[in-house]
Amino acid sequence: MTISPRDADWREELRLAHNAKYRTSIPRARMPELPASYRVTCNSEVNQGLSAEMAVLEATRCLDCPDPQCVTGCPVGINIPGFIKNIERRNFSDAATVLRETSTLPAVCGRVCPQERQCESKCIYNKMKKPAVAIGYLERFAADTENMRDHSHDTVNRPRPNGRKIAVAGSGPAGLSFAGAMAKLGYDVTVYEALHEIGGVLKYGIPEFRLPNRIVDIEIQSLERQGVRMVKNCIIGKTLSYDKLLGMGYDGLFVASGAGLPRFMGIPGESLVNIMSSNEYLTRINLMHAGVQGYATPVPKADRVAVIGGGNTAMDSVRTARRMGASKVMLIYRRSEEEMPARLEEVRHAREEGVEFMTLHNPVEYLADDKGRVRAMRVQRMELGEPDESGRRSPVPVEGAIEEIPVDLVIVSVGVSPNPLIPNSIRGLEVTRRGTISVSDSMQSSIPAIYAGGDIVRGGATVILAMGDGRHAAEAMHSYLNETRQTDTEQ
C-alpha cells in the first residue's frame, strides 16, 4: 500500500500526540532531602540533588514547545528547552554548555532562584493543571554534573583581548554575571570586593544548608579560568576612588555594591542588647563562622528566638537559629502566610524544622531585663484590610489585641537599604529618593562610563534578577564603548 504525503503527516502527528500523552503522564520529580530531625543539627545541604536517572526522566516531561514561554520568564534568557533536551539525551556536558552561554552561576541559580515565580510559572503544564517541569532541579543537576568533572586539563578558549579594562565594584551575583559576560567579549575585567571572601551576598547572606560555599567557589573558579581577576579587601569609593580607577586605565565601572544597610522598625526598645539585623546575624555565622570551634566571632546564644519578617532572608534566619541550638524559634509576620514573599519550599522546610509561625502579628515594643538585654516583646495582632499599592491586603491592628512574649534574641529582617558609599563618593552620580543609583533602561548611570545593577539599583531583589541586570549592563556597556571608540577614531 502506498502512503500519501498527507497520510504520512497524519501518522507523524499521531505519533507525536501519543508521545506527548506519555510525557505528560510522568509525575514531577521529587527532590531528595535530608530528614528535618537530622538537618537541624548541622549545616549540611538540605536538598541532595537529582540522580541521573531522575533527571533524565524529568527532562522527558518537557514538551519542547515551539514557542517556549519558560524562556521569557528567565531574567537571563537561558535556552531552557535546549539544556533540558540535552539532559534527556544524556548529553550532560552539552546541557551545561548551553546553560553557560547565558548564565554565569547555573549551580547557584539551580539552588536559590524562585523558579516557581519565573521560568516554571510560564511552563505549559500550568495550563494543563499539572506541575511544571522542574527546571531549577534540572539546572542544578546539569551544573553540578559538569562541576564535578576534572577541569585541570581543560583548554579555555578566551576571546581575543580588545585592549579595554573594566572594573567591577562588588562580587555578588550582579557583579559576577557582568564580569563573566564582559570577559567573553574580550575585556580585561577586575572585580573588587570589600570583604575578605569573593561572592558577596552569596557567601554572607545565604546559609550553607541552602547554598554551600564550595558551590559558589566552583563558579568563581570558572570565572577566573576565563581571565577575570578577583581582588579582596578593597572598597571602591574608599580604598580606591573612581578618579584613581580612571588613572589606572579603566574604561568603565560597573557598580554592584548591593544593599547591605539594614532597616529597623523604629519601635521602643529596638536598641536593646540581643536585637540585631538579619544581615549582621547571618554574616557573623555564614562568613565569619560564629559558633564554630576555633573561631572567635561572637554571636548571641539564645533559647527563645524571634525573627521579624516574611522573606527568604527571614526564613534563612529562623532556620539558622534552629541550627544554632534555639529550642523555640518564632517567625513574626504582619501579613498572612499566603502573602509571604519567601519561597514556598523555604516556608515548608522551616515548618518541618520546628519553626513556629506567628502570622498576622507585628512587634510594637521590646522590654529589657536589668542588664539591658531584651527579655520580651509585645506583639500586636493584625487583620487584613484593603490591598495596598503592591496588590497585597494591608495589615491593620486589631484594637486591644496585644500580648507579651518572652524572647532572648530578636532578629529583624524587614528589608535593606542600598550601600551609600559609592553614590556618596562619586561627584555627579545621580541617586533616587531611596538612595539607589539612578539608571536608564540600559543600566547606564548619569555618568556615561558607569553602569549599575542588582540591589544598588533595585534596593533588594533575587539573585537571578541581579544576574539579569549584570548581563544586560554588559551588553549595553559594550555597545557604548564601541560607539565611543568609533567616534574617537572618526575625530
Short mmCIF file of C-alpha atoms in Angstrom, two decimals:
data_model
loop_
_atom_site.label_atom_id
_atom_site.label_comp_id
_atom_site.label_asym_id
_atom_site.label_seq_id
_atom_site.Cartn_x
_atom_site.Cartn_y
_atom_site.Cartn_z
CA MET A 1 0.00 0.00 0.00
CA THR A 2 1.26 3.43 -0.93
CA ILE A 3 1.19 6.08 1.82
CA SER A 4 0.39 9.54 0.57
CA PRO A 5 2.28 12.57 1.99
CA ARG A 6 -0.92 13.61 3.76
CA ASP A 7 -1.23 10.16 5.42
CA ALA A 8 2.43 10.34 6.47
CA ASP A 9 1.87 13.74 8.06
CA TRP A 10 -1.16 12.40 9.92
CA ARG A 11 0.78 9.39 11.22
CA GLU A 12 3.61 11.63 12.40
CA GLU A 13 1.13 13.87 14.22
CA LEU A 14 -0.46 10.81 15.83
CA ARG A 15 2.95 9.56 16.95
CA LEU A 16 3.78 12.94 18.47
CA ALA A 17 0.37 13.07 20.16
CA HIS A 18 0.94 9.66 21.74
CA ASN A 19 4.44 10.74 22.79
CA ALA A 20 3.10 13.92 24.40
CA LYS A 21 0.48 11.89 26.27
CA TYR A 22 3.24 9.68 27.66
CA ARG A 23 5.36 12.67 28.67
CA THR A 24 2.51 14.41 30.47
CA SER A 25 1.72 11.24 32.44
CA ILE A 26 5.15 11.24 34.13
CA PRO A 27 4.95 12.67 37.66
CA ARG A 28 7.22 15.61 38.51
CA ALA A 29 10.48 14.62 40.18
CA ARG A 30 10.70 15.00 43.96
CA MET A 31 13.89 16.49 45.32
CA PRO A 32 15.65 14.12 47.77
CA GLU A 33 16.07 15.91 51.12
CA LEU A 34 17.80 15.29 54.43
CA PRO A 35 15.31 14.49 57.21
CA ALA A 36 14.39 17.51 59.34
CA SER A 37 15.41 15.81 62.60
CA TYR A 38 18.95 15.47 61.30
CA ARG A 39 19.40 18.65 59.30
CA VAL A 40 18.70 20.98 62.26
CA THR A 41 21.80 19.50 63.92
CA CYS A 42 24.21 20.54 61.16
CA ASN A 43 24.78 22.81 58.17
CA SER A 44 24.66 20.07 55.53
CA GLU A 45 22.79 21.00 52.37
CA VAL A 46 19.13 20.05 52.72
CA ASN A 47 18.36 19.38 49.05
CA GLN A 48 20.51 16.49 47.86
CA GLY A 49 20.06 16.82 44.09
CA LEU A 50 18.55 14.53 41.45
CA SER A 51 20.22 11.31 40.33
CA ALA A 52 20.99 10.91 36.62
CA GLU A 53 18.01 8.61 36.19
CA MET A 54 15.67 11.07 37.94
CA ALA A 55 17.00 13.97 35.86
CA VAL A 56 16.59 12.16 32.53
CA LEU A 57 13.03 11.14 33.41
CA GLU A 58 12.16 14.69 34.49
CA ALA A 59 13.70 16.09 31.30
CA THR A 60 11.49 13.70 29.33
CA ARG A 61 8.46 15.61 30.64
CA CYS A 62 9.49 18.70 28.64
CA LEU A 63 7.19 19.01 25.62
CA ASP A 64 9.71 21.09 23.63
CA CYS A 65 7.12 23.78 22.90
CA PRO A 66 7.51 25.59 19.55
CA ASP A 67 7.18 28.91 21.42
CA PRO A 68 8.76 28.17 24.83
CA GLN A 69 7.34 30.68 27.28
CA CYS A 70 9.61 29.39 30.06
CA VAL A 71 12.46 31.32 28.41
CA THR A 72 10.52 34.57 28.69
CA GLY A 73 10.25 34.00 32.44
CA CYS A 74 14.05 33.78 32.87
CA PRO A 75 15.77 37.13 33.57
CA VAL A 76 18.97 35.97 31.88
CA GLY A 77 17.24 34.30 28.92
CA ILE A 78 18.57 30.76 29.33
CA ASN A 79 17.78 28.41 26.42
CA ILE A 80 15.74 26.21 28.73
CA PRO A 81 14.46 23.63 26.20
CA GLY A 82 17.98 23.40 24.79
CA PHE A 83 19.66 22.36 28.01
CA ILE A 84 16.76 20.13 29.10
CA LYS A 85 16.71 18.19 25.84
CA ASN A 86 20.45 17.57 26.21
CA ILE A 87 19.77 16.07 29.64
CA GLU A 88 17.07 13.86 28.10
CA ARG A 89 19.66 12.65 25.57
CA ARG A 90 22.15 12.14 28.44
CA ASN A 91 24.44 14.79 26.93
CA PHE A 92 25.03 16.31 30.35
CA SER A 93 28.15 18.26 29.40
CA ASP A 94 26.32 19.80 26.43
CA ALA A 95 23.48 20.76 28.76
CA ALA A 96 25.94 22.66 30.98
CA THR A 97 27.43 24.35 27.92
CA VAL A 98 24.00 25.63 26.91
CA LEU A 99 23.46 26.97 30.44
CA ARG A 100 26.76 28.81 30.49
CA GLU A 101 26.03 30.55 27.21
CA THR A 102 23.86 32.96 29.19
CA SER A 103 24.25 32.12 32.90
CA THR A 104 27.43 32.73 34.88
CA LEU A 105 26.19 30.92 38.01
CA PRO A 106 23.98 27.96 36.98
CA ALA A 107 24.79 25.83 40.06
CA VAL A 108 23.81 28.79 42.26
CA CYS A 109 20.63 29.61 40.36
CA GLY A 110 19.55 25.98 40.35
CA ARG A 111 19.51 26.18 44.14
CA VAL A 112 18.26 29.61 45.16
CA CYS A 113 16.27 31.15 42.29
CA PRO A 114 12.47 31.31 42.68
CA GLN A 115 11.75 29.29 39.55
CA GLU A 116 8.16 28.79 40.66
CA ARG A 117 7.59 32.53 40.10
CA GLN A 118 9.71 32.85 36.99
CA CYS A 119 10.50 30.22 34.35
CA GLU A 120 8.35 27.45 35.84
CA SER A 121 5.39 29.80 36.18
CA LYS A 122 5.38 30.08 32.36
CA CYS A 123 5.55 26.33 31.72
CA ILE A 124 2.71 25.00 29.55
CA TYR A 125 1.97 22.35 32.20
CA ASN A 126 0.36 25.07 34.30
CA LYS A 127 -2.37 25.39 31.66
CA MET A 128 -2.92 21.64 31.95
CA LYS A 129 -3.30 21.96 35.73
CA LYS A 130 -0.20 19.81 36.14
CA PRO A 131 3.09 20.52 37.98
CA ALA A 132 5.57 22.44 35.84
CA VAL A 133 8.76 20.84 34.59
CA ALA A 134 11.31 21.07 37.43
CA ILE A 135 13.58 23.49 35.57
CA GLY A 136 15.50 24.52 38.67
CA TYR A 137 16.24 20.93 39.69
CA LEU A 138 17.48 20.17 36.18
CA GLU A 139 19.63 23.31 36.06
CA ARG A 140 21.28 22.29 39.31
CA PHE A 141 21.82 18.73 38.04
CA ALA A 142 23.48 19.84 34.79
CA ALA A 143 25.70 22.39 36.52
CA ASP A 144 26.72 20.05 39.35
CA THR A 145 27.46 17.18 36.98
CA GLU A 146 29.75 19.41 34.93
CA ASN A 147 31.37 20.94 38.01
CA MET A 148 32.27 17.50 39.38
CA ARG A 149 34.33 16.84 36.26
CA ASP A 150 38.11 17.37 36.40
CA HIS A 151 38.79 20.71 34.71
CA SER A 152 42.55 20.76 35.28
CA HIS A 153 43.31 19.83 31.67
CA ASP A 154 40.58 21.91 30.04
CA THR A 155 41.56 24.33 27.30
CA VAL A 156 39.83 27.67 27.82
CA ASN A 157 39.09 29.38 24.54
CA ARG A 158 39.36 33.00 25.58
CA PRO A 159 38.34 35.67 23.09
CA ARG A 160 40.98 37.94 21.60
CA PRO A 161 41.65 40.81 24.05
CA ASN A 162 40.12 44.07 22.88
CA GLY A 163 42.52 46.24 24.88
CA ARG A 164 39.96 47.71 27.27
CA LYS A 165 39.86 47.44 31.06
CA ILE A 166 36.70 47.26 33.14
CA ALA A 167 36.34 47.46 36.93
CA VAL A 168 33.50 45.86 38.90
CA ALA A 169 32.58 47.04 42.41
CA GLY A 170 31.13 44.08 44.29
CA SER A 171 31.36 40.32 43.78
CA GLY A 172 27.72 39.37 44.33
CA PRO A 173 25.51 37.88 41.61
CA ALA A 174 25.19 41.12 39.60
CA GLY A 175 28.93 41.77 39.63
CA LEU A 176 29.92 38.20 38.76
CA SER A 177 27.34 37.97 35.98
CA PHE A 178 28.58 41.23 34.48
CA ALA A 179 32.22 40.16 34.79
CA GLY A 180 31.60 36.86 33.02
CA ALA A 181 29.72 38.50 30.17
CA MET A 182 32.41 41.15 29.65
CA ALA A 183 35.22 38.58 29.76
CA LYS A 184 33.52 36.71 26.92
CA LEU A 185 33.65 39.93 24.90
CA GLY A 186 37.42 40.25 25.31
CA TYR A 187 37.59 42.80 28.13
CA ASP A 188 40.23 42.80 30.85
CA VAL A 189 37.95 42.56 33.92
CA THR A 190 38.83 43.03 37.58
CA VAL A 191 36.28 42.51 40.36
CA TYR A 192 36.87 44.43 43.59
CA GLU A 193 35.28 43.03 46.77
CA ALA A 194 35.16 44.92 50.07
CA LEU A 195 35.10 41.77 52.23
CA HIS A 196 37.69 39.03 52.68
CA GLU A 197 35.72 36.50 50.60
CA ILE A 198 34.56 36.68 46.99
CA GLY A 199 30.84 36.06 46.49
CA GLY A 200 29.04 38.94 48.17
CA VAL A 201 25.55 38.05 49.38
CA LEU A 202 26.01 34.51 48.05
CA LYS A 203 28.58 33.99 50.82
CA TYR A 204 27.43 36.20 53.68
CA GLY A 205 23.68 36.14 53.19
CA ILE A 206 22.71 32.59 52.19
CA PRO A 207 23.39 29.75 54.65
CA GLU A 208 25.44 26.65 53.84
CA PHE A 209 22.40 24.41 54.21
CA ARG A 210 20.81 26.17 51.25
CA LEU A 211 23.86 27.20 49.18
CA PRO A 212 27.21 25.62 50.17
CA ASN A 213 30.20 27.95 49.86
CA ARG A 214 32.05 25.30 47.85
CA ILE A 215 29.43 25.67 45.10
CA VAL A 216 29.99 29.43 44.97
CA ASP A 217 33.77 28.88 44.92
CA ILE A 218 33.49 26.48 41.96
CA GLU A 219 31.56 29.09 39.98
CA ILE A 220 34.15 31.76 40.89
CA GLN A 221 36.98 29.47 39.75
CA SER A 222 35.21 29.09 36.41
CA LEU A 223 35.27 32.87 36.00
CA GLU A 224 38.95 33.01 36.95
CA ARG A 225 39.72 30.43 34.25
CA GLN A 226 38.11 32.86 31.81
CA GLY A 227 40.60 35.53 32.91
CA VAL A 228 38.52 37.51 35.42
CA ARG A 229 40.70 38.84 38.27
CA MET A 230 39.35 38.99 41.82
CA VAL A 231 40.65 41.47 44.40
CA LYS A 232 39.53 41.13 48.05
CA ASN A 233 39.57 43.64 50.90
CA CYS A 234 39.29 46.61 48.54
CA ILE A 235 36.48 49.14 48.91
CA ILE A 236 35.65 51.15 45.79
CA GLY A 237 34.91 54.67 46.99
CA LYS A 238 37.36 54.37 49.89
CA THR A 239 40.37 52.14 49.18
CA LEU A 240 40.17 53.15 45.52
CA SER A 241 38.34 56.25 44.30
CA TYR A 242 36.68 56.47 40.92
CA ASP A 243 39.32 59.00 39.84
CA LYS A 244 42.01 56.53 40.86
CA LEU A 245 40.36 53.83 38.72
CA LEU A 246 40.39 56.17 35.74
CA GLY A 247 44.07 56.85 36.40
CA MET A 248 44.69 53.10 36.37
CA GLY A 249 43.37 52.95 32.82
CA TYR A 250 39.87 51.59 33.39
CA ASP A 251 37.41 52.44 30.63
CA GLY A 252 34.26 51.61 32.58
CA LEU A 253 32.91 50.78 36.04
CA PHE A 254 30.01 48.52 36.92
CA VAL A 255 28.63 49.20 40.40
CA ALA A 256 27.19 46.11 42.09
CA SER A 257 27.79 47.06 45.71
CA GLY A 258 24.44 45.73 46.89
CA ALA A 259 22.05 46.81 49.61
CA GLY A 260 23.77 45.83 52.81
CA LEU A 261 22.39 48.60 55.01
CA PRO A 262 19.81 47.02 57.36
CA ARG A 263 16.44 48.55 58.13
CA PHE A 264 14.77 48.59 61.53
CA MET A 265 11.20 49.36 62.53
CA GLY A 266 11.84 52.30 64.86
CA ILE A 267 9.82 50.92 67.78
CA PRO A 268 10.58 51.33 71.51
CA GLY A 269 13.37 49.12 72.84
CA GLU A 270 14.83 48.29 69.43
CA SER A 271 18.34 49.30 70.58
CA LEU A 272 18.43 46.73 73.39
CA VAL A 273 21.21 44.15 73.58
CA ASN A 274 20.46 40.97 71.55
CA ILE A 275 18.32 42.75 68.96
CA MET A 276 20.14 42.64 65.65
CA SER A 277 19.56 42.73 61.90
CA SER A 278 19.38 39.56 59.84
CA ASN A 279 22.35 40.86 57.79
CA GLU A 280 24.56 41.01 60.88
CA TYR A 281 23.33 37.69 62.25
CA LEU A 282 23.80 35.77 59.01
CA THR A 283 27.14 37.42 58.17
CA ARG A 284 28.59 36.52 61.57
CA ILE A 285 27.58 32.89 61.10
CA ASN A 286 27.88 32.33 57.33
CA LEU A 287 31.02 34.34 56.57
CA MET A 288 32.77 34.68 59.93
CA HIS A 289 31.98 31.20 61.32
CA ALA A 290 30.44 32.31 64.61
CA GLY A 291 29.71 29.31 66.79
CA VAL A 292 32.30 27.12 65.05
CA GLN A 293 35.14 25.79 67.21
CA GLY A 294 38.35 27.68 66.55
CA TYR A 295 36.67 30.96 65.55
CA ALA A 296 36.27 33.88 67.96
CA THR A 297 33.40 35.63 66.19
CA PRO A 298 30.72 36.32 68.82
CA VAL A 299 27.05 35.61 68.31
CA PRO A 300 24.29 35.59 70.95
CA LYS A 301 23.37 32.15 72.25
CA ALA A 302 19.63 32.08 72.80
CA ASP A 303 16.92 29.58 73.61
CA ARG A 304 13.89 31.67 72.53
CA VAL A 305 14.41 33.48 69.22
CA ALA A 306 12.02 35.72 67.29
CA VAL A 307 12.64 36.68 63.65
CA ILE A 308 10.64 39.60 62.27
CA GLY A 309 9.77 39.35 58.55
CA GLY A 310 8.46 37.00 55.89
CA GLY A 311 11.03 36.92 53.09
CA ASN A 312 13.74 34.43 52.19
CA THR A 313 16.23 36.18 54.49
CA ALA A 314 13.81 35.77 57.39
CA MET A 315 13.49 32.06 56.54
CA ASP A 316 17.28 31.74 56.42
CA SER A 317 17.43 33.40 59.85
CA VAL A 318 14.85 31.19 61.59
CA ARG A 319 16.38 28.05 60.15
CA THR A 320 19.86 29.19 61.16
CA ALA A 321 18.63 29.91 64.71
CA ARG A 322 17.37 26.33 64.98
CA ARG A 323 20.79 25.06 63.92
CA MET A 324 22.43 27.34 66.49
CA GLY A 325 20.58 25.48 69.24
CA ALA A 326 17.44 27.54 69.93
CA SER A 327 14.62 25.33 71.16
CA LYS A 328 11.85 27.81 70.36
CA VAL A 329 12.07 29.87 67.16
CA MET A 330 9.19 32.13 66.12
CA LEU A 331 8.62 33.85 62.80
CA ILE A 332 6.65 37.07 63.35
CA TYR A 333 4.97 38.35 60.19
CA ARG A 334 2.36 41.07 59.95
CA ARG A 335 0.50 39.57 56.98
CA SER A 336 -0.87 36.08 56.37
CA GLU A 337 1.23 33.14 55.22
CA GLU A 338 -0.32 33.33 51.73
CA GLU A 339 1.25 36.77 51.30
CA MET A 340 4.74 35.84 52.40
CA PRO A 341 7.31 36.68 49.69
CA ALA A 342 9.51 33.75 50.76
CA ARG A 343 9.76 30.70 48.52
CA LEU A 344 7.21 28.01 49.32
CA GLU A 345 9.98 25.44 49.67
CA GLU A 346 11.73 27.58 52.30
CA VAL A 347 8.49 28.01 54.23
CA ARG A 348 7.91 24.25 54.16
CA HIS A 349 11.44 23.50 55.27
CA ALA A 350 11.19 25.97 58.16
CA ARG A 351 7.93 24.46 59.34
CA GLU A 352 9.39 20.93 59.14
CA GLU A 353 12.33 22.10 61.23
CA GLY A 354 10.10 23.21 64.07
CA VAL A 355 9.74 26.93 63.44
CA GLU A 356 6.56 28.43 64.92
CA PHE A 357 4.73 30.76 62.53
CA MET A 358 3.05 33.76 64.14
CA THR A 359 1.44 35.36 61.12
CA LEU A 360 -0.82 38.43 61.40
CA HIS A 361 1.30 39.68 64.30
CA ASN A 362 3.60 42.69 64.49
CA PRO A 363 6.02 43.75 67.26
CA VAL A 364 5.28 47.13 68.85
CA GLU A 365 7.77 47.23 71.75
CA TYR A 366 10.71 45.36 73.24
CA LEU A 367 11.22 45.03 77.00
CA ALA A 368 14.58 44.91 78.84
CA ASP A 369 15.94 42.92 81.73
CA ASP A 370 18.08 44.55 84.43
CA LYS A 371 21.21 44.21 82.25
CA GLY A 372 19.78 45.98 79.20
CA ARG A 373 19.12 42.80 77.25
CA VAL A 374 15.85 42.04 75.53
CA ARG A 375 13.68 39.76 77.70
CA ALA A 376 10.26 40.03 75.98
CA MET A 377 8.39 41.64 73.14
CA ARG A 378 4.89 43.00 72.86
CA VAL A 379 3.16 41.99 69.64
CA GLN A 380 0.03 43.44 68.10
CA ARG A 381 -2.43 41.06 66.46
CA MET A 382 -3.32 42.18 62.93
CA GLU A 383 -6.05 41.56 60.39
CA LEU A 384 -6.04 42.13 56.64
CA GLY A 385 -7.67 45.27 55.27
CA GLU A 386 -7.75 46.68 51.75
CA PRO A 387 -4.99 45.93 49.19
CA ASP A 388 -2.04 48.35 49.09
CA GLU A 389 -0.03 49.51 46.06
CA SER A 390 1.68 46.11 45.83
CA GLY A 391 -1.70 44.37 45.47
CA ARG A 392 -1.41 42.70 48.86
CA ARG A 393 -4.05 43.39 51.51
CA SER A 394 -2.75 45.85 54.07
CA PRO A 395 -2.47 44.62 57.67
CA VAL A 396 -4.34 46.71 60.23
CA PRO A 397 -4.18 46.39 64.06
CA VAL A 398 -6.92 44.61 65.99
CA GLU A 399 -7.77 47.07 68.73
CA GLY A 400 -6.66 45.92 72.18
CA ALA A 401 -5.16 42.64 70.92
CA ILE A 402 -1.61 42.87 72.31
CA GLU A 403 0.30 40.08 74.02
CA GLU A 404 3.71 39.82 75.67
CA ILE A 405 6.07 37.02 74.60
CA PRO A 406 9.37 36.10 76.30
CA VAL A 407 12.42 36.23 73.98
CA ASP A 408 16.22 36.07 74.36
CA LEU A 409 17.17 37.17 70.84
CA VAL A 410 15.34 39.17 68.15
CA ILE A 411 16.49 39.19 64.51
CA VAL A 412 14.96 41.95 62.40
CA SER A 413 14.50 41.06 58.72
CA VAL A 414 12.20 43.74 57.33
CA GLY A 415 14.30 44.84 54.37
CA VAL A 416 17.58 46.51 53.45
CA SER A 417 18.72 49.83 52.03
CA PRO A 418 21.40 50.49 49.39
CA ASN A 419 25.01 50.85 50.41
CA PRO A 420 25.61 54.64 50.22
CA LEU A 421 29.41 54.56 49.99
CA ILE A 422 29.87 54.62 46.21
CA PRO A 423 26.97 57.02 45.45
CA ASN A 424 28.37 59.44 48.06
CA SER A 425 31.94 59.19 46.77
CA ILE A 426 31.41 59.97 43.08
CA ARG A 427 30.53 63.54 42.22
CA GLY A 428 27.71 63.80 39.69
CA LEU A 429 26.35 60.28 40.20
CA GLU A 430 22.59 60.66 40.47
CA VAL A 431 20.59 58.69 43.03
CA THR A 432 16.88 58.23 43.67
CA ARG A 433 14.98 59.25 46.80
CA ARG A 434 15.56 55.74 48.14
CA GLY A 435 19.32 56.10 47.75
CA THR A 436 19.57 53.70 44.82
CA ILE A 437 21.68 54.63 41.81
CA SER A 438 19.52 56.13 39.08
CA VAL A 439 19.98 54.25 35.78
CA SER A 440 18.43 54.19 32.32
CA ASP A 441 16.78 51.14 30.78
CA SER A 442 20.27 50.07 29.67
CA MET A 443 21.57 50.26 33.27
CA GLN A 444 23.66 53.36 32.44
CA SER A 445 24.05 55.94 35.19
CA SER A 446 24.25 59.73 34.92
CA ILE A 447 27.99 59.26 34.31
CA PRO A 448 28.18 57.54 30.89
CA ALA A 449 31.07 55.17 31.73
CA ILE A 450 29.42 53.97 34.94
CA TYR A 451 26.72 51.29 34.86
CA ALA A 452 25.00 49.73 37.85
CA GLY A 453 22.75 46.78 38.67
CA GLY A 454 21.46 44.48 41.36
CA ASP A 455 20.39 45.69 44.78
CA ILE A 456 22.21 49.05 44.48
CA VAL A 457 19.64 49.81 41.75
CA ARG A 458 16.66 47.70 42.85
CA GLY A 459 17.02 48.15 46.61
CA GLY A 460 16.61 44.41 47.18
CA ALA A 461 15.90 41.63 44.68
CA THR A 462 16.53 38.00 43.85
CA VAL A 463 19.84 36.50 42.73
CA ILE A 464 18.56 35.90 39.21
CA LEU A 465 17.23 39.44 38.78
CA ALA A 466 20.62 40.77 39.84
CA MET A 467 22.29 38.44 37.34
CA GLY A 468 19.93 39.68 34.64
CA ASP A 469 20.98 43.24 35.43
CA GLY A 470 24.63 42.28 35.11
CA ARG A 471 24.16 40.60 31.77
CA HIS A 472 22.02 43.45 30.41
CA ALA A 473 24.54 46.06 31.61
CA ALA A 474 27.42 44.19 29.96
CA GLU A 475 25.67 44.22 26.59
CA ALA A 476 24.85 47.93 26.96
CA MET A 477 28.33 48.99 28.12
CA HIS A 478 29.93 47.02 25.29
CA SER A 479 27.76 48.89 22.76
CA TYR A 480 28.51 52.24 24.42
CA LEU A 481 32.28 51.70 24.48
CA ASN A 482 32.29 50.55 20.85
CA GLU A 483 30.34 53.66 19.83
CA THR A 484 32.75 55.83 21.82
CA ARG A 485 35.78 54.19 20.19
CA GLN A 486 34.28 54.64 16.72
CA THR A 487 33.55 58.31 17.41
CA ASP A 488 37.10 58.88 18.70
CA THR A 489 38.52 57.20 15.59
CA GLU A 490 36.41 59.34 13.25
CA GLN A 491 37.52 62.51 15.02
#
